[in-house]
C-alpha positions in Angstrom: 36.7 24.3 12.5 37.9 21.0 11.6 36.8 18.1 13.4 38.9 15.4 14.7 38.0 11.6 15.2 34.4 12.0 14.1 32.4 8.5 15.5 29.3 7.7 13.3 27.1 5.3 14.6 23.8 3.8 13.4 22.0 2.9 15.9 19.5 0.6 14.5 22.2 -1.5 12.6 24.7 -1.0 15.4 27.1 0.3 12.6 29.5 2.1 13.7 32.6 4.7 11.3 35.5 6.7 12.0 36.6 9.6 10.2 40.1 11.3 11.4 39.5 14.4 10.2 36.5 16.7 8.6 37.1 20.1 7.5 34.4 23.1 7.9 31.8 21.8 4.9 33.5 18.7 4.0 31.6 15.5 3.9 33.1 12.5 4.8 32.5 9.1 2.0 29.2 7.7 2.3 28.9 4.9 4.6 26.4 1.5 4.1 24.3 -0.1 6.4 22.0 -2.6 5.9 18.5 -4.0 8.6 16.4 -7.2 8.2 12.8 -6.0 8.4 11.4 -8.1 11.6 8.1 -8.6 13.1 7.7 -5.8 15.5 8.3 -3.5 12.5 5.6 -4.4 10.5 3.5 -4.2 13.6 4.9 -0.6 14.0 4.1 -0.5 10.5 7.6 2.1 10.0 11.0 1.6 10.7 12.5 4.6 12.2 16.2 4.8 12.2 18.8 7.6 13.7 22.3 7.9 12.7 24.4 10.1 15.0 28.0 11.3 15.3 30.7 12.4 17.8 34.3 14.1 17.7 36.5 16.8 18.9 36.5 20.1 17.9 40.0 22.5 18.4 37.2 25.0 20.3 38.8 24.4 23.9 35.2 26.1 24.9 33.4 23.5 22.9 35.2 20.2 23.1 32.4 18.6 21.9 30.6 19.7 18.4 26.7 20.1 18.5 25.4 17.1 16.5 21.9 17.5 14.2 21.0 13.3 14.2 19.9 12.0 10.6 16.6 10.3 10.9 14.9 7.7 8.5 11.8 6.9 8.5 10.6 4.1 6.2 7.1 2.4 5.8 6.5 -1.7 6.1 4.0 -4.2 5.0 0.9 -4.4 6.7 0.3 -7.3 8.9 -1.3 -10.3 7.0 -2.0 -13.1 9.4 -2.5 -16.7 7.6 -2.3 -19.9 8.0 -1.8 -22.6 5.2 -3.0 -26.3 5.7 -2.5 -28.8 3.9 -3.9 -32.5 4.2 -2.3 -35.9 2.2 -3.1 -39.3 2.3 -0.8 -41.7 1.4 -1.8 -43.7 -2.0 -2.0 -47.5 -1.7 0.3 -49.3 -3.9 -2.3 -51.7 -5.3 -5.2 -49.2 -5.9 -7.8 -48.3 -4.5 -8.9 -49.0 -0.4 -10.8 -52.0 0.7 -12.7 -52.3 3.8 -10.1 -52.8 6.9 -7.7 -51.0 5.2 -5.5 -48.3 7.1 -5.5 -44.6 5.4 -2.8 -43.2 6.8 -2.5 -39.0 6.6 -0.2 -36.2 6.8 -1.3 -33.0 8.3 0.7 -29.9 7.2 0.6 -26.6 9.2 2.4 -23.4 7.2 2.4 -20.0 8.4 2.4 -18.1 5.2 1.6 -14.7 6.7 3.8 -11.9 7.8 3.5 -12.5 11.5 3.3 -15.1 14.5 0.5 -17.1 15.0 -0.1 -18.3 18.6 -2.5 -20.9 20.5 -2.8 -22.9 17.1 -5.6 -25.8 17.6 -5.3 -28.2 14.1 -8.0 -31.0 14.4 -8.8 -33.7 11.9 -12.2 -34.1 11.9 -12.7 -37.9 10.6 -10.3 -39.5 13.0 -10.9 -37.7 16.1 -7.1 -36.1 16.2 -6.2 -33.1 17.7 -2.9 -31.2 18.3 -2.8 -28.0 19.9 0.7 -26.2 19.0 1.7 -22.8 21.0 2.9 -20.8 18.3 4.2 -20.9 15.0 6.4 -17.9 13.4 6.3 -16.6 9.9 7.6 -18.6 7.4 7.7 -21.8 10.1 5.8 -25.4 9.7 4.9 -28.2 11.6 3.6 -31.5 10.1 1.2 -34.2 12.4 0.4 -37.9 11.5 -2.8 -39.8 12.0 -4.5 -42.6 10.7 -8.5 -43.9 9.6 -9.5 -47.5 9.5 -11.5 -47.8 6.0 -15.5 -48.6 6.9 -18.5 -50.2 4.8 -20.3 -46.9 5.0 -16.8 -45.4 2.9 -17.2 -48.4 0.7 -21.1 -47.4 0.0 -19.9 -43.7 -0.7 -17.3 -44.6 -2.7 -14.6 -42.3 -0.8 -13.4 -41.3 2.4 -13.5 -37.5 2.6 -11.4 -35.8 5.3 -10.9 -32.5 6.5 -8.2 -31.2 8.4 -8.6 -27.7 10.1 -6.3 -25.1 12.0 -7.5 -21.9 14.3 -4.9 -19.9 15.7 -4.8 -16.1 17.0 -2.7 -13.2 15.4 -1.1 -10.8 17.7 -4.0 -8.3 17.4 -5.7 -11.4 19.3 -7.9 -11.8 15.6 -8.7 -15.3 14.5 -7.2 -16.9 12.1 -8.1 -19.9 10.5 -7.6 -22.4 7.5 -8.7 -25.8 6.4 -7.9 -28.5 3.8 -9.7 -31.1 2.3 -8.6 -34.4 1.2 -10.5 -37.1 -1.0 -9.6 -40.8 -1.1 -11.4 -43.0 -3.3 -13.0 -46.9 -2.0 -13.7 -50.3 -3.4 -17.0 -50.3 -4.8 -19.5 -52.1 -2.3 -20.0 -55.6 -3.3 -23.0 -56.9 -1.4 -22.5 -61.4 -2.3 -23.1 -64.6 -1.1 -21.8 -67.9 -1.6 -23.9 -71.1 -0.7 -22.0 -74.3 -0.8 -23.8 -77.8 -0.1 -21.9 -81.4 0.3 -22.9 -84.6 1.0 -21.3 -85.6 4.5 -23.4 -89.4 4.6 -22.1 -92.3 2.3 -24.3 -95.2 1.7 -24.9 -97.7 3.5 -23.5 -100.5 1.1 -20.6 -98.1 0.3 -22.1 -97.6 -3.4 -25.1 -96.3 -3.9 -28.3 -95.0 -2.0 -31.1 -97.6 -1.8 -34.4 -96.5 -1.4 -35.5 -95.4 1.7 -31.8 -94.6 2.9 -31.3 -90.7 4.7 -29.0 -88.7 2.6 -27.2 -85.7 4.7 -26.4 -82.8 3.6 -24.1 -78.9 4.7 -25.3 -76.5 3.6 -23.0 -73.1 4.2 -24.0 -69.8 3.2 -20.5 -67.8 2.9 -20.4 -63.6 2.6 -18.2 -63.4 0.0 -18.6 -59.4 -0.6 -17.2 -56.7 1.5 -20.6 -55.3 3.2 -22.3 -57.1 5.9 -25.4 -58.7 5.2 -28.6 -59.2 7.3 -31.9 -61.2 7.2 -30.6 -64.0 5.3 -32.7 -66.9 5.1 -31.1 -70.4 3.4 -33.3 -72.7 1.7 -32.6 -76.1 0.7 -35.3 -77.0 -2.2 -34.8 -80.5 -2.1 
């Protein structure tokens, strides 16, 4: 019999095509339909899609043609939970850092994996920071600032090493979690002192010391390096 108004409808895509009329073994053209892969498929781990039809048959005993669906059935990716980090410090215009000095960072948070990450804690372990962020989707960032105060012991190492670090769960409640280092290098340490002496008496006759006459001294002992020094004793040989 030939079928009348045939309705085609995908349901996953929501596609929907009408043929007027289909003759007994005819086919109709081939329609096109086209489905972003999401999430909750490659949790699934398939994508299952049915394609079903409706029309009017001349039958007045069956209005309604039996329909056979056409089911697909395809395979996803696995899940692959990750997240990137990556840590930056900015670089100082006129080399390297000196004691005092502000270092400030960028943290970079990236999921890179196939699905949401959620209850994301990134710390930043050298200046206390934390940020706690409540989920972050595939393909999504975020980026945090912070800054550290350059120190003598950094000075004495040469560098200020800093690592940034973020723990989150996947949606099989798995943890996943990532870290980044970051290495900035110091001022050498320059441990120095600077005495300075003057006399602060004139003599008494306003051109030279007679004998017997007090001549007064100032002595000041300057740190003029950039780590602090302890113990010092100041001697005047004289």
């Amino acid at each position: 019999l030939t079928l009348k108004n045939v309705v085609v409808t995908d349901e996953l895509t929501g596609d929907e095509w009408t043929i007027e009329s289909l003759a007994p073994g005819a086919s109709s053209e081939a329609f096109t339909a086209e489905y972003q892969v999401t999430e909750q498929d490659i949790l699934k781990g398939t994508v299952l899609n049915v394609a079903t039809a409706k029309g009017e048959s001349p039958d007045p005993d069956k209005p309604e043609p039996e329909v056979d669906p056409g089911e697909k059935e395809d395979p996803t990716d696995t899940p692959k939970p990750n997240l990137f980090v990556e840590k930056t410090a900015e670089a100082k215009a006129d080399g390297a850092y000196a004691l005092g000095d502000i270092i400030p960072y960028t943290i970079k948070v990236v999921n890179n994996g196939n699905v949401t990450i959620s209850g994301i804690t990134v710390t930043d372990d050298l200046t206390g920071g934390e940020w706690l962020l409540d989920q972050l989707e595939p393909g999504a960032s975020k980026e945090y600032k912070t800054n550290y105060i350059v120190t003598e012991a950094d000075l004495m190492a040469g560098k200020v090493v800093n690592v940034a670090g973020a723990e989150g769960t996947d949606p099989e409640g798995k943890k996943v979690t990532r870290e980044d280092t970051e290495t900035v290098v110091t001022e050498s340490s320059n441990p120095h002192l600077t005495i300075s002496k003057e006399t602060t008496s004139t003599p008494a006759n306003g051109e030279a010391y007679v004998l017997g006459e007090t001549i007064t001294y100032k002595v000041v002992a300057a740190n003029t390096g950039n780590l602090t020094l302890t113990n010092i004793v100041v001697t005047d040989d004289l």
